[in-house]
DNA sequence: CTTTGTGCAAACGATTTGCAGGATG
DNA sequence: CATCCTGCAAATCGTTTGCACAAAG
C-alpha cells in the first residue's frame, strides 16, 4: 500500500497513487500550507497564492483542499466559529487557541502524555482524541480579534 | 457579585442580574437545553419549541442563545462543521463525538485526570483546556450521518 | 483523445441585521 | 411609558454546485 509522505514532493506520488491528477493548483495549495503554521482559512490561502501567481479561484482552493483531505495530506481544523481552517500537519497533535488574536498554535502530541480511552461511559468506544487549550500566546500584542 | 446558578429558575435571576429582560422565549430556549443532552442545533431547538407552542422564530432563538451565552448559562459547541450546537452544561467537561451518528456525548471532567498547562511551548499561557474524543457510541445503530 | 480539474457565476444554508410592532420592567 | 425584545424578511458570508473550457494522463 502507498503511504502518504510529508514534504513538498509527497503530493505528486500521493495524488497519483489515489488516481487523482497532479495539478499546479493542488500543488500550490499544499505547498502553501506546508510553508505556513498558522492554519489559514480558504480566504487566506487564496490571497496568499494570488499574491504570487494570480491564477486561482476560491472554488478551486476548496476543491483542492477537498482532494488533499481525501488523500490524507491535509486536515481541517474546527476551532473558530464560522470558518474552517486547514493544516498540512496530519500527524496527531494538539492545538492551542489564542483568545486574544485568534491564532492557532500546534502543541506536540507528547505534551500531555498518553490519555487512556479504555474506560469511557456507557458503551462509548473511543478511537482518537485531541486536546484543545485556550489562553494567550504572547506572540500577539493582543491587537487582533 | 451574582453567580450564575444552574436549574430552570436560574435564568430569571441571572438575566435580571445582567440587566437583560426575562422573556418567555429566553426561558423556553434555556429550559429546552436543560432538558436535553444531545447538544442541539438552532434548527433542532426551534422545531422542539414550536412543537409545544408555535411561538418562536429562528432569529429569536439565535438572539436568545446569544443572551444566554452572554450571561454564562449556555455554551456553544464547535465539533461539527457547518453548524453550531449548544449546551446548557457550562461546568468544564469533555466531549465525545460519534463518527457514525454524529451524536455528541458528555464526558466527565475527571475522565482524564488533571492535565498540566504549566509547561507549554514558546510563551504560550494556557488558561483552559478540553479533550475531544472521537469514536462510536453504541447507542446508535450507525444509521444516521 | 478521454477524463478529470479549473474558474466563473449562480445556488445554498447557516447566521446576522434592519426595522415595525409588542412586551418587559 | 421608555426601552428592550420579538419576528419577519432581506442581507451576509462561508461553502457548494453547474457548466463550458482547459489541462492531465
Short mmCIF file of C-alpha atoms (C1' of nucleotides) in Angstrom, two decimals:
data_model
loop_
_atom_site.label_atom_id
_atom_site.label_comp_id
_atom_site.label_asym_id
_atom_site.label_seq_id
_atom_site.Cartn_x
_atom_site.Cartn_y
_atom_site.Cartn_z
CA UNK A 1 0.00 0.00 0.00
CA UNK A 2 1.02 3.56 -0.58
CA UNK A 3 1.74 5.61 2.48
CA UNK A 4 1.31 9.35 2.33
CA UNK A 5 4.62 11.08 2.95
CA UNK A 6 5.10 14.59 4.08
CA UNK A 7 7.11 17.16 2.20
CA UNK A 8 6.66 19.08 -0.99
CA UNK A 9 7.18 16.12 -3.33
CA UNK A 10 4.77 13.90 -1.46
CA UNK A 11 1.80 15.45 -3.23
CA UNK A 12 2.76 14.08 -6.61
CA UNK A 13 3.06 10.47 -5.54
CA UNK A 14 0.17 10.57 -3.13
CA UNK A 15 -2.30 12.08 -5.57
CA UNK A 16 -1.19 9.73 -8.34
CA UNK A 17 -1.49 6.74 -6.08
CA UNK A 18 -5.13 7.60 -5.50
CA UNK A 19 -5.83 8.13 -9.18
CA UNK A 20 -6.17 11.88 -8.73
CA UNK A 21 -4.49 14.26 -11.11
CA UNK A 22 -1.50 16.32 -10.16
CA UNK A 23 -2.36 19.91 -10.96
CA UNK A 24 -0.38 23.08 -10.26
CA UNK A 25 -3.29 24.36 -8.15
CA UNK A 26 -3.28 21.36 -5.85
CA UNK A 27 0.47 21.52 -5.52
CA UNK A 28 0.36 25.25 -4.83
CA UNK A 29 -2.28 24.88 -2.13
CA UNK A 30 -0.34 22.09 -0.46
CA UNK A 31 2.96 23.94 -0.73
CA UNK A 32 1.33 27.00 0.80
CA UNK A 33 0.01 25.00 3.72
CA UNK A 34 3.36 23.34 4.26
CA UNK A 35 5.13 26.65 4.39
CA UNK A 36 2.87 28.22 6.99
CA UNK A 37 2.00 27.16 10.50
CA UNK A 38 -0.93 29.49 11.10
CA UNK A 39 -3.72 27.14 9.99
CA UNK A 40 -5.09 29.53 7.36
CA UNK A 41 -8.65 29.83 6.09
CA UNK A 42 -9.57 29.32 2.45
CA UNK A 43 -9.63 33.08 2.03
CA UNK A 44 -6.13 33.44 3.40
CA UNK A 45 -4.75 30.66 1.24
CA UNK A 46 -6.31 32.19 -1.85
CA UNK A 47 -4.92 35.65 -1.10
CA UNK A 48 -1.50 34.23 -0.48
CA UNK A 49 -1.49 32.21 -3.68
CA UNK A 50 -2.77 35.02 -5.83
CA UNK A 51 -0.15 37.37 -4.50
CA UNK A 52 2.49 35.24 -6.18
CA UNK A 53 0.66 33.97 -9.22
CA UNK A 54 -2.88 35.28 -9.72
CA UNK A 55 -4.21 32.02 -11.04
CA UNK A 56 -6.68 30.50 -8.71
CA UNK A 57 -10.28 30.83 -7.77
CA UNK A 58 -11.90 30.27 -4.43
CA UNK A 59 -13.81 27.27 -5.74
CA UNK A 60 -10.55 25.68 -6.83
CA UNK A 61 -8.95 26.19 -3.46
CA UNK A 62 -11.96 24.48 -1.89
CA UNK A 63 -11.77 21.59 -4.30
CA UNK A 64 -8.00 21.27 -3.96
CA UNK A 65 -8.34 21.15 -0.20
CA UNK A 66 -11.00 18.51 -0.58
CA UNK A 67 -8.69 16.39 -2.72
CA UNK A 68 -5.79 16.86 -0.33
CA UNK A 69 -8.01 15.89 2.58
CA UNK A 70 -9.21 12.81 0.73
CA UNK A 71 -5.66 11.57 0.32
CA UNK A 72 -4.77 12.39 3.90
CA UNK A 73 -2.27 15.18 3.27
CA UNK A 74 -4.32 17.90 4.88
CA UNK A 75 -6.77 18.16 7.75
CA UNK A 76 -9.49 20.57 8.62
CA UNK A 77 -9.34 22.35 11.96
CA UNK A 78 -12.62 23.36 13.61
CA UNK A 79 -11.75 25.75 16.39
CA UNK A 80 -13.19 29.04 15.25
CA UNK A 81 -16.84 29.60 14.60
CA UNK A 82 -17.92 30.26 11.07
CA UNK A 83 -14.74 29.30 9.24
CA UNK A 84 -12.78 26.16 8.55
CA UNK A 85 -9.04 26.36 8.86
CA UNK A 86 -6.57 23.94 7.33
CA UNK A 87 -3.42 22.20 8.43
CA UNK A 88 -0.80 20.28 6.45
CA UNK A 89 0.44 18.69 9.65
CA UNK A 90 -1.51 15.46 9.74
CA UNK A 91 0.32 13.61 12.47
CA UNK A 92 -1.69 13.64 15.68
CA UNK A 93 -1.10 16.75 17.75
CA UNK A 94 -2.97 19.15 19.97
CA UNK A 95 -3.97 22.76 19.41
CA UNK A 96 -3.66 25.99 21.29
CA UNK A 97 -6.13 28.76 20.50
CA UNK A 98 -5.21 32.31 21.46
CA UNK A 99 -8.21 34.11 22.92
CA UNK A 100 -6.76 37.50 22.05
CA UNK A 101 -5.54 37.21 18.48
CA UNK A 102 -7.27 34.04 17.34
CA UNK A 103 -4.01 32.39 16.35
CA UNK A 104 -3.81 28.62 16.45
CA UNK A 105 -0.54 27.09 17.57
CA UNK A 106 0.40 23.43 17.49
CA UNK A 107 1.20 21.54 20.65
CA UNK A 108 3.28 18.38 20.44
CA UNK A 109 1.48 15.09 20.85
CA UNK A 110 3.64 14.25 23.85
CA UNK A 111 2.57 17.44 25.63
CA UNK A 112 0.10 15.67 27.88
CA UNK A 113 1.39 12.12 27.84
CA UNK A 114 -0.95 9.40 26.65
CA UNK A 115 -4.57 9.63 27.77
CA UNK A 116 -6.43 6.38 28.27
CA UNK A 117 -9.61 5.80 26.28
CA UNK A 118 -10.16 2.36 27.72
CA UNK A 119 -12.70 3.36 30.34
CA UNK A 120 -15.42 5.56 28.88
CA UNK A 121 -19.06 5.99 29.93
CA UNK A 122 -21.92 3.82 28.69
CA UNK A 123 -20.71 1.85 25.69
CA UNK A 124 -18.66 4.59 24.09
CA UNK A 125 -15.69 3.33 22.14
CA UNK A 126 -13.02 5.97 21.61
CA UNK A 127 -10.53 5.67 18.77
CA UNK A 128 -8.88 9.09 18.77
CA UNK A 129 -8.66 12.21 20.84
CA UNK A 130 -7.22 15.67 20.85
CA UNK A 131 -6.70 18.32 23.47
CA UNK A 132 -7.60 21.93 22.81
CA UNK A 133 -6.03 24.57 25.02
CA UNK A 134 -7.16 28.17 25.16
CA UNK A 135 -5.18 31.07 26.51
CA UNK A 136 -2.93 33.86 25.30
CA UNK A 137 0.06 33.48 23.04
CA UNK A 138 2.48 36.30 23.82
CA UNK A 139 3.42 36.45 20.13
CA UNK A 140 0.48 38.72 19.62
CA UNK A 141 0.19 42.15 21.15
CA UNK A 142 -3.44 41.40 21.68
CA UNK A 143 -4.44 43.74 18.87
CA UNK A 144 -6.31 41.37 16.60
CA UNK A 145 -9.68 39.61 17.01
CA UNK B 1 -21.31 39.52 42.64
CA UNK B 2 -24.01 37.36 41.23
CA UNK B 3 -23.05 33.84 40.39
CA UNK B 4 -24.94 32.05 37.64
CA UNK B 5 -26.77 29.05 39.04
CA UNK B 6 -27.96 26.09 37.13
CA UNK B 7 -31.54 24.93 37.05
CA UNK B 8 -34.72 26.19 35.50
CA UNK B 9 -35.15 29.17 37.86
CA UNK B 10 -31.59 30.33 37.41
CA UNK B 11 -32.47 32.11 34.18
CA UNK B 12 -34.66 34.67 35.85
CA UNK B 13 -32.13 35.83 38.40
CA UNK B 14 -29.17 35.57 36.08
CA UNK B 15 -30.74 37.56 33.26
CA UNK B 16 -32.03 40.19 35.66
CA UNK B 17 -28.66 40.49 37.32
CA UNK B 18 -27.16 41.42 33.98
CA UNK B 19 -29.89 43.90 33.17
CA UNK B 20 -31.35 41.67 30.48
CA UNK B 21 -35.07 41.09 30.27
CA UNK B 22 -36.69 37.84 31.21
CA UNK B 23 -38.79 36.81 28.24
CA UNK B 24 -40.74 33.60 27.69
CA UNK B 25 -38.60 32.90 24.61
CA UNK B 26 -35.34 33.04 26.53
CA UNK B 27 -36.77 30.88 29.27
CA UNK B 28 -38.12 28.38 26.76
CA UNK B 29 -34.80 28.07 24.95
CA UNK B 30 -32.94 27.57 28.20
CA UNK B 31 -35.49 25.10 29.52
CA UNK B 32 -35.24 23.17 26.29
CA UNK B 33 -31.47 22.98 26.50
CA UNK B 34 -31.63 21.92 30.14
CA UNK B 35 -33.98 19.08 29.35
CA UNK B 36 -31.89 17.57 26.56
CA UNK B 37 -28.35 16.24 26.49
CA UNK B 38 -27.87 16.00 22.75
CA UNK B 39 -26.32 19.41 22.16
CA UNK B 40 -28.94 20.51 19.63
CA UNK B 41 -28.55 22.95 16.77
CA UNK B 42 -30.64 26.11 16.47
CA UNK B 43 -32.86 24.31 13.99
CA UNK B 44 -33.50 21.47 16.42
CA UNK B 45 -34.25 23.79 19.30
CA UNK B 46 -36.69 25.75 17.17
CA UNK B 47 -38.50 22.64 15.99
CA UNK B 48 -38.73 21.32 19.51
CA UNK B 49 -40.08 24.61 20.86
CA UNK B 50 -42.61 25.08 18.12
CA UNK B 51 -43.93 21.58 18.59
CA UNK B 52 -45.18 22.60 22.01
CA UNK B 53 -46.05 26.21 21.45
CA UNK B 54 -45.63 27.57 17.91
CA UNK B 55 -44.37 30.94 19.04
CA UNK B 56 -40.78 31.46 18.09
CA UNK B 57 -38.73 32.42 15.11
CA UNK B 58 -35.25 31.31 14.19
CA UNK B 59 -33.88 34.80 14.69
CA UNK B 60 -35.24 34.84 18.21
CA UNK B 61 -33.67 31.52 19.06
CA UNK B 62 -30.35 32.90 17.83
CA UNK B 63 -30.72 36.03 19.89
CA UNK B 64 -31.90 34.13 22.97
CA UNK B 65 -28.90 31.85 22.72
CA UNK B 66 -26.68 34.89 22.41
CA UNK B 67 -28.16 36.38 25.58
CA UNK B 68 -27.86 33.09 27.44
CA UNK B 69 -24.25 32.77 26.32
CA UNK B 70 -23.50 36.32 27.42
CA UNK B 71 -24.68 35.56 30.95
CA UNK B 72 -22.81 32.26 31.01
CA UNK B 73 -25.78 29.90 31.14
CA UNK B 74 -25.12 28.30 27.78
CA UNK B 75 -22.09 27.45 25.71
CA UNK B 76 -21.54 26.85 22.06
CA UNK B 77 -20.01 23.56 20.97
CA UNK B 78 -17.92 23.55 17.79
CA UNK B 79 -17.43 19.95 16.84
CA UNK B 80 -19.39 19.56 13.65
CA UNK B 81 -18.62 21.51 10.51
CA UNK B 82 -21.20 23.95 9.28
CA UNK B 83 -23.41 24.16 12.38
CA UNK B 84 -23.12 25.38 15.91
CA UNK B 85 -24.54 23.22 18.65
CA UNK B 86 -25.48 24.39 22.13
CA UNK B 87 -25.08 23.07 25.62
CA UNK B 88 -26.64 24.18 28.90
CA UNK B 89 -23.97 22.30 30.81
CA UNK B 90 -21.45 25.03 31.44
CA UNK B 91 -19.24 23.33 34.01
CA UNK B 92 -16.00 22.18 32.40
CA UNK B 93 -16.27 18.78 30.78
CA UNK B 94 -15.04 16.91 27.75
CA UNK B 95 -16.88 15.78 24.65
CA UNK B 96 -17.24 12.56 22.73
CA UNK B 97 -18.23 12.79 19.07
CA UNK B 98 -19.69 9.69 17.43
CA UNK B 99 -18.26 9.26 13.93
CA UNK B 100 -21.24 7.22 12.83
CA UNK B 101 -24.32 9.09 14.03
CA UNK B 102 -22.82 12.48 14.83
CA UNK B 103 -24.09 12.40 18.39
CA UNK B 104 -22.18 14.35 20.99
CA UNK B 105 -21.92 12.84 24.45
CA UNK B 106 -20.51 14.46 27.54
CA UNK B 107 -17.50 13.04 29.32
CA UNK B 108 -16.94 13.89 32.98
CA UNK B 109 -14.19 16.35 33.74
CA UNK B 110 -12.43 13.75 35.87
CA UNK B 111 -12.25 11.35 32.93
CA UNK B 112 -8.61 12.09 32.18
CA UNK B 113 -7.38 13.43 35.47
CA UNK B 114 -5.92 16.91 35.54
CA UNK B 115 -3.68 17.88 32.64
CA UNK B 116 -0.87 20.31 33.35
CA UNK B 117 -0.74 23.56 31.40
CA UNK B 118 2.33 24.82 33.23
CA UNK B 119 4.84 23.81 30.58
CA UNK B 120 3.77 24.95 27.13
CA UNK B 121 5.87 25.87 24.09
CA UNK B 122 7.22 29.37 23.39
CA UNK B 123 5.44 31.79 25.68
CA UNK B 124 2.01 30.27 25.45
CA UNK B 125 -0.08 30.76 28.56
CA UNK B 126 -2.93 28.27 28.83
CA UNK B 127 -5.95 29.04 30.96
CA UNK B 128 -8.37 26.29 29.96
CA UNK B 129 -8.49 23.07 28.03
CA UNK B 130 -10.85 20.42 26.82
CA UNK B 131 -10.43 16.95 25.43
CA UNK B 132 -12.39 15.83 22.39
CA UNK B 133 -12.72 12.10 21.79
CA UNK B 134 -13.99 10.58 18.56
CA UNK B 135 -15.28 7.06 18.13
CA UNK B 136 -18.54 5.16 18.03
CA UNK B 137 -21.30 5.36 20.59
CA UNK B 138 -23.15 2.05 20.53
CA UNK B 139 -26.40 3.88 21.27
CA UNK B 140 -26.73 4.45 17.57
CA UNK B 141 -27.22 1.66 15.10
CA UNK B 142 -24.93 3.56 12.81
CA UNK B 143 -27.83 4.59 10.60
CA UNK B 144 -27.51 8.34 10.68
CA UNK B 145 -24.91 10.67 9.19
"C1'" DC C 1 -8.28 11.52 -27.07
"C1'" DT C 2 -10.83 10.66 -22.78
"C1'" DT C 3 -11.49 12.04 -18.42
"C1'" DT C 4 -10.91 14.97 -14.65
"C1'" DG C 5 -9.99 19.70 -12.94
"C1'" DT C 6 -10.44 24.71 -13.20
"C1'" DG C 7 -12.82 29.01 -12.93
"C1'" DC C 8 -16.68 31.73 -13.12
"C1'" DA C 9 -21.22 32.65 -11.52
"C1'" DA C 10 -25.33 31.17 -9.54
"C1'" DA C 11 -27.19 28.41 -5.68
"C1'" DC C 12 -27.26 27.19 -0.83
"C1'" DG C 13 -27.63 27.16 4.06
"C1'" DA C 14 -26.34 28.89 8.50
"C1'" DT C 15 -26.20 33.12 10.85
"C1'" DT C 16 -26.85 38.28 11.13
"C1'" DT C 17 -29.19 42.53 10.57
"C1'" DG C 18 -32.94 46.19 9.90
"C1'" DC C 19 -36.98 47.57 11.33
"C1'" DA C 20 -42.01 47.99 12.95
"C1'" DG C 21 -44.94 46.38 16.30
"C1'" DG C 22 -45.23 44.18 21.06
"C1'" DA C 23 -43.84 43.02 25.70
"C1'" DT C 24 -40.98 44.00 29.84
"C1'" DG C 25 -39.73 46.49 33.96
"C1'" DC D 1 -44.23 54.76 29.05
"C1'" DA D 2 -39.43 54.31 27.69
"C1'" DT D 3 -36.64 50.67 26.43
"C1'" DC D 4 -35.53 46.27 25.01
"C1'" DC D 5 -37.17 42.08 22.52
"C1'" DT D 6 -39.58 39.58 19.01
"C1'" DG D 7 -40.45 38.09 14.47
"C1'" DC D 8 -40.44 38.70 9.80
"C1'" DA D 9 -37.81 39.46 5.67
"C1'" DA D 10 -33.80 40.91 3.48
"C1'" DA D 11 -28.80 40.85 3.68
"C1'" DT D 12 -24.32 38.38 4.57
"C1'" DC D 13 -20.86 35.19 4.32
"C1'" DG D 14 -18.69 30.70 4.02
"C1'" DT D 15 -19.14 26.80 1.16
"C1'" DT D 16 -21.15 24.02 -2.72
"C1'" DT D 17 -22.70 23.26 -7.34
"C1'" DG D 18 -23.40 23.56 -12.59
"C1'" DC D 19 -21.32 24.03 -16.56
"C1'" DA D 20 -18.12 25.29 -20.59
"C1'" DC D 21 -13.36 25.38 -21.46
"C1'" DA D 22 -8.62 23.75 -20.42
"C1'" DA D 23 -5.29 20.52 -18.96
"C1'" DA D 24 -3.58 15.85 -17.35
"C1'" DG D 25 -2.50 11.23 -18.40
#
